[in-house]
Amino acid sequence: MRERFAGAAFELIWASQLPRLLRARSKARGIVFAMNRVLPDDPADFAPNAGLVIKPDVLEFTIVRVRQLGFDIVGLDEAARRIEMEEATRPFVALTFDGAFRDNLKYALPILRRQQSPFALYVPTAPVDGVEEMWRHALEDIVAGQNALAVSLGGETEYYATASLAEKHQAYAALLKRMRTMPEADRVALVRDLATQYGLDLARHCRELVMDWGELRHFADERLCTIGAGTVHGYELAKLGPADARSEIEQSVRILKAQFGAAPQHLSYPVGDAMAAGPREFGFARELGLRTAVTTVPGGLFAGDRYRLHALPRVRIGGALQARRHVDVFATPGLFSLGRG
């Protein structure tokens, strides 16, 4: 339902010519696009994480089109510099990828090289080591493969019908909501219990999805790429105690420095919405000396963001909105920035 509403809204906005008018009058300095996976195939009927996917041809068209619209595609250091400038220069787009997914190497990197497009890759270190649950994708695969689920929570067992497509979506949404509100240790335990119960090898699942350190070397050695920190485990930092939340950031920076020889200067907060990261986490990123940190709260970038470099908004592209005309809508910072500036 949400995807259909968003699609209808994008169609109306595009047809109205509002994006062109807003870009002409906007005071926005630029916009950061957020992406995770890059895959060529259409999603399965049950694919609750399809919103994290952009197709390779859409990625390439996006790069070409935003340049046609007058945007420079820049790295994160340059993005920060342009935000801090007293006078605005040409508007910019920064491309960012979260999660270090293996498909980024196969499908995204050749496009980014062909288009000579700077980009950032935020790396969570535990998944790269093959020791993370990749819980949203694990939950999707478990629900997809079962006609019913028995879930032990708080000493009681809850039952979910998952035979039909509608039931699968309902069960996934309900469990996702529960997992996001429980402590991270409980969420980890629940995912591991479900994986054991329903025969999903979490280590193999993680390795299939995420690059290893050798594969990541292709990105670390690529001059177009900025390696950013994605914490260690990808936990929602706001759910952790202060010491653990700070350590998730600090240790990921140290690990990436040990692997690649340079400490990352940029951070992506896992999940990144207002539930997952807030002023406390923004303060940790600032105290640890990071240059920028990004959320997934939608918005464009303005001169005032020089004071919010550790709470920068991003606009997620892909998912159900991959028609070429949608790029013109995405490339309109003012549409996502009501009340900002």
XYZ file of C-alpha atoms in Angstrom:
341
model
C 0.000 0.000 0.000
C 2.757 2.431 0.965
C 4.647 1.684 -2.251
C 1.543 2.273 -4.387
C 0.886 5.588 -2.647
C 4.490 6.703 -3.107
C 4.401 5.699 -6.768
C 1.204 7.657 -7.376
C 2.639 10.682 -5.576
C 5.829 10.574 -7.645
C 3.822 10.364 -10.865
C 1.744 13.406 -9.904
C 4.787 15.399 -8.851
C 6.650 14.553 -12.038
C 3.670 15.423 -14.251
C 3.212 18.760 -12.471
C 6.699 19.966 -13.456
C 7.167 20.871 -9.794
C 10.659 19.341 -9.605
C 11.970 21.645 -12.322
C 10.456 24.708 -10.649
C 11.772 23.782 -7.216
C 15.284 23.115 -8.490
C 15.333 26.512 -10.181
C 14.459 28.280 -6.911
C 16.072 25.996 -4.361
C 18.746 27.129 -1.923
C 19.812 23.534 -1.398
C 23.528 22.855 -1.691
C 22.979 19.227 -2.675
C 21.574 15.843 -1.774
C 22.929 12.471 -0.640
C 21.423 9.372 -2.226
C 21.268 6.222 -0.091
C 21.443 2.742 -1.609
C 22.107 -0.767 -0.344
C 21.850 -3.546 -2.903
C 22.270 -3.401 -6.699
C 20.560 -6.285 -8.512
C 19.262 -6.704 -12.075
C 16.338 -9.065 -11.507
C 12.791 -8.167 -10.589
C 12.011 -9.005 -6.948
C 10.036 -12.082 -5.963
C 6.391 -11.683 -5.016
C 7.436 -11.818 -1.372
C 10.382 -9.461 -1.081
C 9.929 -7.132 1.894
C 13.490 -5.864 1.528
C 13.059 -4.936 -2.136
C 13.000 -1.300 -1.063
C 16.745 -1.631 -0.473
C 17.436 -2.623 -4.096
C 18.192 -0.518 -7.146
C 18.662 -2.019 -10.606
C 22.020 -1.503 -12.343
C 20.517 0.257 -15.352
C 18.612 2.614 -13.053
C 21.791 3.386 -11.123
C 23.602 4.225 -14.344
C 20.728 6.318 -15.661
C 20.600 8.183 -12.350
C 24.263 9.129 -12.664
C 23.805 10.346 -16.222
C 20.556 12.171 -15.531
C 21.607 14.112 -12.434
C 24.598 15.406 -14.363
C 22.263 16.484 -17.161
C 20.222 18.341 -14.542
C 23.287 20.340 -13.518
C 24.512 18.420 -10.472
C 28.120 17.512 -9.830
C 28.624 14.029 -8.387
C 31.138 14.385 -5.573
C 32.742 12.425 -2.778
C 31.894 13.015 0.861
C 34.893 15.231 1.595
C 33.871 17.552 -1.221
C 30.237 17.391 -0.147
C 31.197 18.569 3.339
C 33.366 21.329 1.892
C 30.523 22.602 -0.274
C 28.091 22.566 2.637
C 30.520 24.680 4.661
C 31.236 27.228 1.922
C 29.977 30.757 2.544
C 28.664 31.032 -1.000
C 26.935 28.222 -2.836
C 28.534 26.697 -5.901
C 27.056 24.145 -8.292
C 24.629 21.735 -6.631
C 25.956 18.281 -5.881
C 24.859 14.688 -5.476
C 26.761 12.240 -3.286
C 26.170 8.529 -3.906
C 26.350 6.251 -0.868
C 26.012 2.489 -0.446
C 25.409 0.779 2.900
C 26.165 -2.775 3.946
C 29.094 -3.898 1.748
C 26.807 -6.248 -0.170
C 28.543 -8.557 -2.618
C 26.328 -7.397 -5.488
C 27.915 -3.938 -5.183
C 31.136 -5.461 -6.479
C 29.511 -7.312 -9.363
C 26.991 -4.736 -10.540
C 27.673 -1.301 -9.056
C 31.442 -0.933 -9.242
C 31.717 -1.428 -13.039
C 29.066 1.255 -13.578
C 30.684 3.700 -11.185
C 34.026 3.201 -12.893
C 32.540 3.537 -16.367
C 30.814 6.778 -15.399
C 33.803 8.005 -13.361
C 31.423 8.674 -10.506
C 32.691 9.230 -6.957
C 30.834 7.305 -4.268
C 31.032 6.103 -0.682
C 30.745 2.567 0.673
C 29.872 2.265 4.364
C 31.291 -0.964 5.781
C 29.948 -2.814 8.849
C 32.856 -4.947 9.963
C 31.201 -7.981 11.606
C 29.274 -8.972 8.456
C 32.503 -8.734 6.466
C 33.998 -11.174 8.968
C 31.009 -13.437 8.306
C 29.751 -13.318 11.892
C 26.593 -11.229 11.672
C 22.968 -12.359 11.413
C 21.916 -10.019 8.558
C 18.652 -10.255 10.408
C 16.234 -8.529 8.056
C 17.273 -10.720 5.153
C 17.365 -13.788 7.394
C 13.831 -13.088 8.580
C 12.700 -12.648 4.983
C 14.159 -16.002 3.963
C 12.686 -17.792 6.975
C 9.197 -16.401 6.382
C 9.445 -17.096 2.650
C 10.203 -20.767 3.214
C 7.514 -21.620 5.767
C 3.747 -22.033 5.827
C 3.614 -21.237 9.546
C 5.970 -19.978 12.232
C 6.155 -20.664 15.954
C 8.015 -17.833 17.654
C 9.110 -17.979 21.298
C 8.924 -14.565 22.947
C 9.095 -13.862 26.660
C 8.504 -17.464 27.623
C 5.424 -17.764 25.434
C 4.992 -19.085 21.914
C 3.268 -17.020 19.255
C 2.035 -18.565 16.028
C 2.031 -16.862 12.649
C 0.340 -18.175 9.517
C 2.662 -17.683 6.540
C 1.086 -19.815 3.809
C -0.289 -17.065 1.589
C 1.526 -14.024 0.242
C -0.597 -11.711 2.373
C 0.123 -13.780 5.478
C 3.846 -13.688 4.785
C 3.797 -9.899 4.521
C 1.733 -9.585 7.701
C 3.989 -11.923 9.657
C 7.166 -10.248 8.458
C 5.852 -6.774 9.306
C 4.727 -7.880 12.767
C 8.029 -9.577 13.576
C 10.064 -6.694 12.171
C 8.169 -4.280 14.412
C 8.736 -6.499 17.442
C 12.432 -6.884 16.700
C 12.971 -3.170 16.283
C 11.488 -2.438 19.690
C 13.288 -5.151 21.679
C 16.836 -4.830 23.038
C 19.476 -5.769 20.506
C 20.669 -8.767 22.538
C 17.125 -10.148 22.568
C 16.737 -9.518 18.862
C 19.977 -11.349 18.103
C 18.872 -14.296 20.250
C 15.480 -14.439 18.552
C 16.943 -14.432 15.048
C 19.400 -17.166 15.987
C 16.630 -19.261 17.530
C 14.460 -18.893 14.425
C 17.373 -19.755 12.147
C 18.130 -22.909 14.138
C 14.472 -23.886 14.275
C 13.887 -23.449 10.553
C 17.233 -24.583 9.177
C 18.864 -21.348 8.021
C 22.669 -21.338 8.261
C 23.288 -17.745 9.349
C 27.044 -17.822 8.709
C 26.580 -19.097 5.168
C 23.718 -16.659 4.621
C 25.915 -13.751 5.708
C 28.806 -14.852 3.511
C 26.515 -15.129 0.484
C 25.281 -11.567 0.958
C 28.339 -9.619 2.096
C 31.821 -9.163 0.683
C 34.878 -10.442 2.511
C 37.965 -8.329 3.149
C 39.654 -9.447 -0.042
C 36.685 -8.394 -2.136
C 36.494 -5.082 -0.304
C 40.066 -4.380 -1.339
C 38.728 -3.589 -4.823
C 36.847 -0.680 -3.264
C 39.610 0.434 -0.911
C 42.013 0.639 -3.862
C 39.529 2.506 -6.054
C 40.244 6.243 -6.183
C 36.560 6.988 -6.807
C 35.543 5.278 -3.559
C 35.440 6.657 -0.047
C 35.345 3.892 2.557
C 33.104 4.891 5.448
C 32.372 3.239 8.766
C 29.120 1.339 9.237
C 29.810 0.349 12.881
C 30.758 -3.192 13.878
C 27.490 -5.126 14.093
C 25.001 -2.763 12.502
C 23.089 -2.413 15.764
C 20.615 0.408 16.246
C 22.879 2.582 18.363
C 20.083 4.335 20.236
C 19.129 0.970 21.771
C 22.589 0.473 23.284
C 24.102 1.897 26.437
C 26.435 4.867 25.955
C 29.678 2.899 26.217
C 28.525 0.188 23.818
C 27.133 2.662 21.297
C 30.328 4.689 21.263
C 32.404 1.509 21.023
C 30.447 0.321 17.969
C 31.602 3.441 16.124
C 35.113 3.613 17.539
C 35.959 -0.050 16.997
C 34.703 -0.024 13.416
C 36.981 2.920 12.660
C 39.949 1.075 14.193
C 39.220 -2.147 12.319
C 38.903 -0.377 8.983
C 42.134 1.516 9.618
C 43.900 -1.763 10.393
C 42.545 -3.357 7.216
C 43.097 -0.514 4.765
C 45.712 1.747 6.345
C 43.580 4.847 6.827
C 40.911 5.666 9.368
C 37.540 6.399 7.772
C 36.317 9.960 8.179
C 32.645 9.303 7.496
C 29.969 7.246 9.261
C 26.550 5.817 8.466
C 24.249 5.150 11.413
C 22.738 1.649 11.051
C 19.055 1.831 10.089
C 19.514 5.564 10.489
C 15.998 6.746 11.266
C 14.980 8.753 14.336
C 14.463 5.552 16.362
C 17.967 4.305 15.618
C 20.114 7.418 16.036
C 19.657 10.752 17.760
C 21.561 13.583 19.453
C 23.572 11.237 21.676
C 24.847 9.260 18.694
C 25.515 12.432 16.709
C 27.646 13.609 19.621
C 29.663 10.392 19.657
C 30.452 10.749 15.951
C 31.563 14.330 16.488
C 33.654 13.499 19.574
C 35.410 10.675 17.719
C 36.572 13.117 15.062
C 34.531 11.943 12.108
C 34.037 14.482 9.341
C 30.414 13.578 8.556
C 27.772 11.076 9.583
C 24.598 10.266 7.683
C 21.123 9.190 8.710
C 18.273 7.862 6.594
C 16.009 10.754 7.534
C 15.012 12.225 4.157
C 16.119 15.695 3.166
C 18.345 17.831 1.014
C 21.459 19.636 2.207
C 21.585 23.353 2.939
C 24.056 25.895 4.296
C 22.641 25.303 7.784
C 23.852 21.717 7.657
C 27.363 22.990 8.359
C 26.162 22.853 11.975
C 24.693 19.359 11.533
C 27.468 17.496 9.747
C 27.002 14.496 12.042
C 23.265 14.246 11.378
C 23.055 14.626 7.614
C 19.878 13.480 5.843
C 19.779 11.194 2.834
C 17.200 10.268 0.232
C 16.823 6.560 -0.491
C 16.482 5.737 -4.184
C 15.341 2.512 -5.815
C 12.767 0.109 -4.482
C 9.361 0.549 -6.089
C 10.357 3.910 -7.600
C 12.675 3.010 -10.467
C 11.023 4.546 -13.513
C 13.457 6.857 -15.267
C 11.178 9.847 -14.782
C 11.381 9.275 -11.028
C 15.028 10.365 -11.058
C 13.943 13.950 -11.714
C 11.801 13.786 -8.579
C 14.548 12.282 -6.435
C 16.962 14.962 -7.667
C 14.845 17.720 -6.116
C 16.177 18.391 -2.610
C 13.386 20.813 -1.761
C 10.740 18.101 -2.056
C 12.294 16.206 0.840
C 13.241 19.211 2.944
C 10.147 20.911 4.318
C 11.180 22.829 7.398
C 14.916 22.470 6.718
C 17.363 25.083 5.536
